[in-house]
XYZ file of N, CA, C and O in Angstrom:
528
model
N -93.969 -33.729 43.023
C -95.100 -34.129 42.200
C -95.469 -33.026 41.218
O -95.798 -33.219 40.048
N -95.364 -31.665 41.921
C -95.813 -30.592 40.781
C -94.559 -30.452 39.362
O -94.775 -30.021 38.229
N -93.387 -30.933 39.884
C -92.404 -30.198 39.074
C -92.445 -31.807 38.023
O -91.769 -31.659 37.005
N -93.060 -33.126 38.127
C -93.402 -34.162 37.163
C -94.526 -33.535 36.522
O -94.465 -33.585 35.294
N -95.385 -33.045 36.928
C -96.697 -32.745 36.583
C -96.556 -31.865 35.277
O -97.112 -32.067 34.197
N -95.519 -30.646 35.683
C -94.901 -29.495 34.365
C -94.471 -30.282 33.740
O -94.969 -30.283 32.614
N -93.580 -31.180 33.932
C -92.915 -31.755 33.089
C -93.434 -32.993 31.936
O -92.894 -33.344 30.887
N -94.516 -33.410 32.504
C -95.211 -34.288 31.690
C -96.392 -32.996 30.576
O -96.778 -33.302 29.448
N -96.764 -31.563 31.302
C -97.074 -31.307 30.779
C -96.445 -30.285 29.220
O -96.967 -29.831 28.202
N -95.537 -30.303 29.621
C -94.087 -29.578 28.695
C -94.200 -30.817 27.401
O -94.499 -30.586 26.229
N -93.893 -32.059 27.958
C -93.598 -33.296 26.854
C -94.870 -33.499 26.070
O -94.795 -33.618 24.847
N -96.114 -33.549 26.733
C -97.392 -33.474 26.044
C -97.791 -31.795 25.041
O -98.372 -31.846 23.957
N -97.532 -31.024 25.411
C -97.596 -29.684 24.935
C -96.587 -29.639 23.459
O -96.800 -28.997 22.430
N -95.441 -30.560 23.785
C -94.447 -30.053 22.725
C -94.822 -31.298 21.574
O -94.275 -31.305 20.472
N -95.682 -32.191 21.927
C -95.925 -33.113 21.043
C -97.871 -32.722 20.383
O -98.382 -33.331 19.443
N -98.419 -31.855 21.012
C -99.546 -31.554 20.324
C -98.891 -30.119 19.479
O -99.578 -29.490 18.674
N -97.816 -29.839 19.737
C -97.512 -28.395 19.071
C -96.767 -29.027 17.841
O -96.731 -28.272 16.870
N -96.166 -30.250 17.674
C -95.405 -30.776 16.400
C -96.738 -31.079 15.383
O -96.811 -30.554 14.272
N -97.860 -32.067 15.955
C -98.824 -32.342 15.554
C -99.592 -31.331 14.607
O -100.044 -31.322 13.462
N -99.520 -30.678 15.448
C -100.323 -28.914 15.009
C -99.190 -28.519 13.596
O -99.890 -28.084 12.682
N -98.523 -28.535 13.416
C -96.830 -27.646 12.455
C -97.434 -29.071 11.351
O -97.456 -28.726 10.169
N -97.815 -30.285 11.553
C -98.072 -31.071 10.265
C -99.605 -30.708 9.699
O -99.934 -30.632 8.516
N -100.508 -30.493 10.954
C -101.393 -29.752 10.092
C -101.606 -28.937 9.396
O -102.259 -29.046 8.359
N -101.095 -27.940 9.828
C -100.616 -26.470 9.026
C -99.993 -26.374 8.110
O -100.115 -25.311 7.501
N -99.061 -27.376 7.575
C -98.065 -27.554 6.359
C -99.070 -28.336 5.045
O -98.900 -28.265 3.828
N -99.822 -28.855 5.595
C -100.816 -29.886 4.744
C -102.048 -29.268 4.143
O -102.204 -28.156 4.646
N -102.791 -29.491 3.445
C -103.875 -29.375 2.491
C -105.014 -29.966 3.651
O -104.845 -30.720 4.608
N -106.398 -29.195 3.063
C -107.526 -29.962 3.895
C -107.921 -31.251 4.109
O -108.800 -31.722 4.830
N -106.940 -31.864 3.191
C -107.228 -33.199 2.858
C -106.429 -34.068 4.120
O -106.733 -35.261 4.130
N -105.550 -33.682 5.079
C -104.935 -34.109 5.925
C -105.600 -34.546 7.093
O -106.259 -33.662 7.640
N -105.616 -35.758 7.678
C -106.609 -36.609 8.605
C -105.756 -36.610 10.006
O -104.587 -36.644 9.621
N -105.757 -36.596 10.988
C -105.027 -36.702 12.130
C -105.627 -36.644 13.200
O -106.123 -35.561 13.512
N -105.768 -37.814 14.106
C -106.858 -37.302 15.215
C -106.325 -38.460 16.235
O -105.748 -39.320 15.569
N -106.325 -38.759 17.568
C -106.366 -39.503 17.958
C -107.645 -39.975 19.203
O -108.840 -39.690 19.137
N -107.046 -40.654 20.143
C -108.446 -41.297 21.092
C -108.428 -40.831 22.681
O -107.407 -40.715 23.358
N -109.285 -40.679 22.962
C -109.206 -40.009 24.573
C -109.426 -41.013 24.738
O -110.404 -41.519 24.186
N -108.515 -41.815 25.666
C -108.986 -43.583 26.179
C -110.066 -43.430 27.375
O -110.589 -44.480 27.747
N -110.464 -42.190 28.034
C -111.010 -42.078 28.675
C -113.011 -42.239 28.633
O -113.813 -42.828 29.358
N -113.163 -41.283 27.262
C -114.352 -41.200 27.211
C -114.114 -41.783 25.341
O -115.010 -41.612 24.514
N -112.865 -42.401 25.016
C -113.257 -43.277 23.183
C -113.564 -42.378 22.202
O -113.668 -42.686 21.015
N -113.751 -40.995 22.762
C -114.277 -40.226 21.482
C -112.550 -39.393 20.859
O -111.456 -39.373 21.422
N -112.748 -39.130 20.257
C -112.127 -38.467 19.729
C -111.011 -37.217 19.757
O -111.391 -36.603 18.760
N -110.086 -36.599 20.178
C -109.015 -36.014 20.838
C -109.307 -34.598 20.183
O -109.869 -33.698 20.807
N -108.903 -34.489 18.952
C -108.759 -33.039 18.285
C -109.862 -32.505 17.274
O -109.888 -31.339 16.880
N -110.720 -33.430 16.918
C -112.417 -33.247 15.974
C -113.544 -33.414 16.643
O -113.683 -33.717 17.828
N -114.186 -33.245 15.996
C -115.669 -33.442 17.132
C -115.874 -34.892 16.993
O -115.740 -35.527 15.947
N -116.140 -35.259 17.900
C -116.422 -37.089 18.126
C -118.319 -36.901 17.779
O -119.148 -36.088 18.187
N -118.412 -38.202 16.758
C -119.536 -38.683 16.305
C -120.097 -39.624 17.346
O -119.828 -39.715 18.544
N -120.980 -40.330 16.559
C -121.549 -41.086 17.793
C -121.058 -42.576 18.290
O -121.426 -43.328 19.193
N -120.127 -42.636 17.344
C -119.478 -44.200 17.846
C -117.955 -43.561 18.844
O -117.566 -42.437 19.163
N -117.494 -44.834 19.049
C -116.382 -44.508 20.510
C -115.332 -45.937 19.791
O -115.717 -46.864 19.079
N -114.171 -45.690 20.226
C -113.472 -46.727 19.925
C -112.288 -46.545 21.175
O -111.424 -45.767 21.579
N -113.059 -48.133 21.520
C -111.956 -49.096 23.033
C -110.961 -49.560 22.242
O -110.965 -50.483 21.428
N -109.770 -48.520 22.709
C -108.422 -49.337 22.780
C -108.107 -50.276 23.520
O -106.879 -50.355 23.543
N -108.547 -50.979 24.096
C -108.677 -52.445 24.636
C -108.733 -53.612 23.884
O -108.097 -54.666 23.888
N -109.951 -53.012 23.030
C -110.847 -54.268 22.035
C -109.764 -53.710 20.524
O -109.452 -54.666 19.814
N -109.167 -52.182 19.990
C -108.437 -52.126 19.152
C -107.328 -53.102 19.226
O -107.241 -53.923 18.313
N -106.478 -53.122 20.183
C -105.501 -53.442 20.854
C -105.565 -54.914 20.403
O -104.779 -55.384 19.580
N -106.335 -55.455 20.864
C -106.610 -57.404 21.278
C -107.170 -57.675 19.831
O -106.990 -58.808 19.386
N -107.816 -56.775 19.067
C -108.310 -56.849 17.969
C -107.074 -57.034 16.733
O -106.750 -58.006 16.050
N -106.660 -55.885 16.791
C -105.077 -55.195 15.496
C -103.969 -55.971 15.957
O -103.334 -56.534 15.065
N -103.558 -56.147 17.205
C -102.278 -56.632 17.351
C -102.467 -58.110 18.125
O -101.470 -58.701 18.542
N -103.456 -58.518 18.243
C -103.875 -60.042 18.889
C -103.115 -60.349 20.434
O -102.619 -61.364 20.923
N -103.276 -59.066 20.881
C -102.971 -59.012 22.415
C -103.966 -59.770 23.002
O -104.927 -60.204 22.368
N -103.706 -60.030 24.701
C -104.650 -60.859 25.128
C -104.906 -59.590 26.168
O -104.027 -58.785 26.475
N -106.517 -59.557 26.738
C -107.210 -58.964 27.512
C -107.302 -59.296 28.660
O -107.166 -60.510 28.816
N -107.531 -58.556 29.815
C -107.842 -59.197 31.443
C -109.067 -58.255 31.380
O -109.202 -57.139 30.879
N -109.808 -58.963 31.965
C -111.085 -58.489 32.733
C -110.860 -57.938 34.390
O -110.458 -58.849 35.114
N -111.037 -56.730 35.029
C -111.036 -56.379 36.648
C -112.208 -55.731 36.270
O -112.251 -54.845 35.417
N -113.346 -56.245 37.017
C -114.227 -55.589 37.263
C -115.354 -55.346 35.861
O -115.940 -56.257 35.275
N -115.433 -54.105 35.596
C -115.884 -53.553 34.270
C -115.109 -52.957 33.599
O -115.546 -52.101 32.828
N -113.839 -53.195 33.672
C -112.345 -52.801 33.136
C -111.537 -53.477 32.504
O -110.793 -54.232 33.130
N -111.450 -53.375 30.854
C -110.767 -54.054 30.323
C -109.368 -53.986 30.581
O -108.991 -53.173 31.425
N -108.633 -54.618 30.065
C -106.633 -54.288 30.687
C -106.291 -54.692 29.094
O -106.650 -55.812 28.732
N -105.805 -54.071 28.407
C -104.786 -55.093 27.417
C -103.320 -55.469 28.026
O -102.687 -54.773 28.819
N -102.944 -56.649 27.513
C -101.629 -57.074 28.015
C -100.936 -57.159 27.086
O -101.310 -57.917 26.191
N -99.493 -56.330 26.904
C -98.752 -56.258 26.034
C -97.733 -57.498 26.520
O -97.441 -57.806 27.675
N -97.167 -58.273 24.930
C -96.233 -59.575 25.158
C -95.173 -59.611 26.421
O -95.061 -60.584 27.167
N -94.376 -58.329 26.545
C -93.719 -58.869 27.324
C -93.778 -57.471 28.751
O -92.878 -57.421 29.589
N -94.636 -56.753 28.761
C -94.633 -55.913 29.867
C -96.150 -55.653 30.533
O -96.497 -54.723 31.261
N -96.925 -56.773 30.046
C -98.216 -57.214 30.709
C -98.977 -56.101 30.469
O -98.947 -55.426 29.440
N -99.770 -55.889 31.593
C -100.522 -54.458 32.055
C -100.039 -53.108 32.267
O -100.698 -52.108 32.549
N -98.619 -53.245 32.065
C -97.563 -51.718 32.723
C -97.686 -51.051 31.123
O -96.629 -50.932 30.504
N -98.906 -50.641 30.494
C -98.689 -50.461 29.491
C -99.577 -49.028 29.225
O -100.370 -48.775 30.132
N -99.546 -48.218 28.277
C -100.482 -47.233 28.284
C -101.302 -47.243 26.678
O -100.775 -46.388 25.966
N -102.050 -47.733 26.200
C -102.493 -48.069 24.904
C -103.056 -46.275 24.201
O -103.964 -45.573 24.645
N -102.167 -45.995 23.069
C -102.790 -45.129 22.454
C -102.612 -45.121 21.284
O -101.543 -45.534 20.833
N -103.523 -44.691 20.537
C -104.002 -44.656 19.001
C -104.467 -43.772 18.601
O -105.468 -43.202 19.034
N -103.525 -43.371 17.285
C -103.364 -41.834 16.880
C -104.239 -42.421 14.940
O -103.922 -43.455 14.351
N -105.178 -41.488 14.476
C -105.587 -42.734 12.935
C -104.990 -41.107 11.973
O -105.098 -39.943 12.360
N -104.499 -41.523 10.927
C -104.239 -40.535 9.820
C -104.462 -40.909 8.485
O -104.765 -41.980 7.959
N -104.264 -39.886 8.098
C -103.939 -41.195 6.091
C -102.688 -40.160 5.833
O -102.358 -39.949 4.666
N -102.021 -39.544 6.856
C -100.791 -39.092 6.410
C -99.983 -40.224 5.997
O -100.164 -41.346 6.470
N -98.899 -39.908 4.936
C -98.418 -41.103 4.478
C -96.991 -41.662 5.244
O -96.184 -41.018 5.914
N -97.001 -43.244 4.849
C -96.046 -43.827 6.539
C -94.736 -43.066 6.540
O -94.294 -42.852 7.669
N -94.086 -42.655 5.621
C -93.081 -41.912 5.509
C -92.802 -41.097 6.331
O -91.889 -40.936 7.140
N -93.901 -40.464 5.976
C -94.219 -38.678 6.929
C -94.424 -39.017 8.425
O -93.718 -38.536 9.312
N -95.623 -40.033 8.677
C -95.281 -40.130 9.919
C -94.328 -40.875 10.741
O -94.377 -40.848 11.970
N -93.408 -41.581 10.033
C -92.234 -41.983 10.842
C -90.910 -40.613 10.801
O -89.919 -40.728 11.522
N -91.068 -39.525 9.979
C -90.258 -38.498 9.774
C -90.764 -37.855 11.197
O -90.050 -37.347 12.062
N -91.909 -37.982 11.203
C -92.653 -36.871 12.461
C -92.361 -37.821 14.163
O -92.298 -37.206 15.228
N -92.233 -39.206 14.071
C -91.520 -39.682 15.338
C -90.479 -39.613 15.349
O -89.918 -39.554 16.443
N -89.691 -39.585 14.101
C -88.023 -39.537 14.082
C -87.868 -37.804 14.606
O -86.832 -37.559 15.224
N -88.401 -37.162 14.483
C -87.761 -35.789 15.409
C -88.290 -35.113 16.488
O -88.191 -33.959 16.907
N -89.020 -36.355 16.924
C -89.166 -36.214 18.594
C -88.128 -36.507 19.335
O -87.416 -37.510 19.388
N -88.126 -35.033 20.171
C -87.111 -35.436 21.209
C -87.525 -36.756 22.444
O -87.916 -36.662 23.607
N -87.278 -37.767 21.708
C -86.754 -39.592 22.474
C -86.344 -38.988 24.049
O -86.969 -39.223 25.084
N -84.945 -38.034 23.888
C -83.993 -38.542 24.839
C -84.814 -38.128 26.395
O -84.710 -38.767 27.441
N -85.820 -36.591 26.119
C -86.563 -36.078 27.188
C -87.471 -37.221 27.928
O -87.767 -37.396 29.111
N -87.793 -37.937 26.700
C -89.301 -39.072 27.330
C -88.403 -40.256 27.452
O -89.018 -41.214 27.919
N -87.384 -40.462 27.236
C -86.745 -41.474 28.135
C -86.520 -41.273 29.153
O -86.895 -41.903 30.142
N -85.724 -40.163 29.083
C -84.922 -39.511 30.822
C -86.474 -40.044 31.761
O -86.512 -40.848 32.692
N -87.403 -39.438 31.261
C -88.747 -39.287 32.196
C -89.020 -40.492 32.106
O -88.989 -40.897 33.268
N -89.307 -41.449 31.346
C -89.911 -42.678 31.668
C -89.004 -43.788 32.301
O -89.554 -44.841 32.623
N -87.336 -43.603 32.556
C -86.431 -44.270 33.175
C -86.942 -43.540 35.165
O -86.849 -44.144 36.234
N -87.296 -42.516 34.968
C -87.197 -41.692 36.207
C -88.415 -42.560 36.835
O -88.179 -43.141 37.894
N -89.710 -42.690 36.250
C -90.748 -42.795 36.748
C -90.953 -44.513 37.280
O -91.604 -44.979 38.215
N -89.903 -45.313 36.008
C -90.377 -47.048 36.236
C -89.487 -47.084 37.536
O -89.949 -47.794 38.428
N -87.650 -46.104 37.956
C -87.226 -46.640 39.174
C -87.788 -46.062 40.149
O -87.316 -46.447 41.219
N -88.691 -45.211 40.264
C -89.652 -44.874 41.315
C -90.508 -46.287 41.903
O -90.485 -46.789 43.027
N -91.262 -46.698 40.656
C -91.601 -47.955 40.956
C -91.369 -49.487 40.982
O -91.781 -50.250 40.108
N -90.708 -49.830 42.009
C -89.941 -51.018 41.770
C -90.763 -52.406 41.543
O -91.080 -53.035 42.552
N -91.031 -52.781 40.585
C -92.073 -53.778 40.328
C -91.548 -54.985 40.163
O -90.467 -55.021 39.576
N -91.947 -55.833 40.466
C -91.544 -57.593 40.947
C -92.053 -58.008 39.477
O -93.186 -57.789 39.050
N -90.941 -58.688 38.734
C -91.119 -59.351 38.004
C -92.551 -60.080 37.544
O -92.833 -60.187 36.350
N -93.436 -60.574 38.613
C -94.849 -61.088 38.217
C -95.704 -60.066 38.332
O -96.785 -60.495 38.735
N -95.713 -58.944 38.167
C -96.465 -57.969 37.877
C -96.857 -57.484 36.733
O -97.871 -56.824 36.506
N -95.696 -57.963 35.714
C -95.829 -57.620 34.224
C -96.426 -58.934 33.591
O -96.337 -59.086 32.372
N -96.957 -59.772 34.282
C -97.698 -60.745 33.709
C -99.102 -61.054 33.800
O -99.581 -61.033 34.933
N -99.972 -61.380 32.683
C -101.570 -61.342 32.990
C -101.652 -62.293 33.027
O -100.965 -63.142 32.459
N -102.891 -62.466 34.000
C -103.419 -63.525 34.047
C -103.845 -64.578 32.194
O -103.755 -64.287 31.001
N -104.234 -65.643 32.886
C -104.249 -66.990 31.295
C -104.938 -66.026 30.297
O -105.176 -66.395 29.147
């Protein structure tokens, strides 16, 4: 568990350190921030007084459908239900740049890891489905 733990924190570290190399190359005018799904505010600026649910973004922008548990929204992605992790990064970097900046992420590390982690969990086909 500790040696996933480095390792998720290595993949997260090397992706706020790319993040960081586009700020630094850019003018003040450069926007980049994303969402703590936890508390909605804001990741790398100071969060104002509004909050934004990637739940309601989610079901909102991409016309996903929602489950209700409890006081817990779920978004359900088309074809992998709830097994999903919703995050939202907002910029006005231009789309170019930021598909240049996913194109030289190392993929092959966060595959290896995310192939490692789904056969850990062997999930039954009706698990990736939400309810109506």
């Amino acid at each position: 568990e500790n040696q996933d733990q480095n390792q998720n924190q290595t993949v997260d570290d090397e992706l706020k350190e790319d993040i960081l190399k586009i700020e630094d190359n850019q003018n003040d005018l450069l926007f980049m921030d994303g969402v703590d799904p936890m508390t909605g505010g804001s990741i790398y600026s100071k969060s104002g007084p509004s909050i934004y649910d990637e739940v309601d973004g989610g079901s909102r922008l991409l016309k996903w459908k929602t489950q209700q548990i409890q006081y817990c929204g779920i978004l359900c992605h088309p074809k992998y239900g709830s097994h999903i992790y919703p995050s939202t990064i907002f910029t006005n970097y231009s789309i170019e740049n930021v598909i240049e900046f996913f194109n030289e992420i190392n993929c092959k590390e966060l595959v290896e890891y995310g192939n490692k982690k789904v056969s850990e969990n062997k999930y039954e086909e009706q698990n990736y489905k939400c309810g109506n």
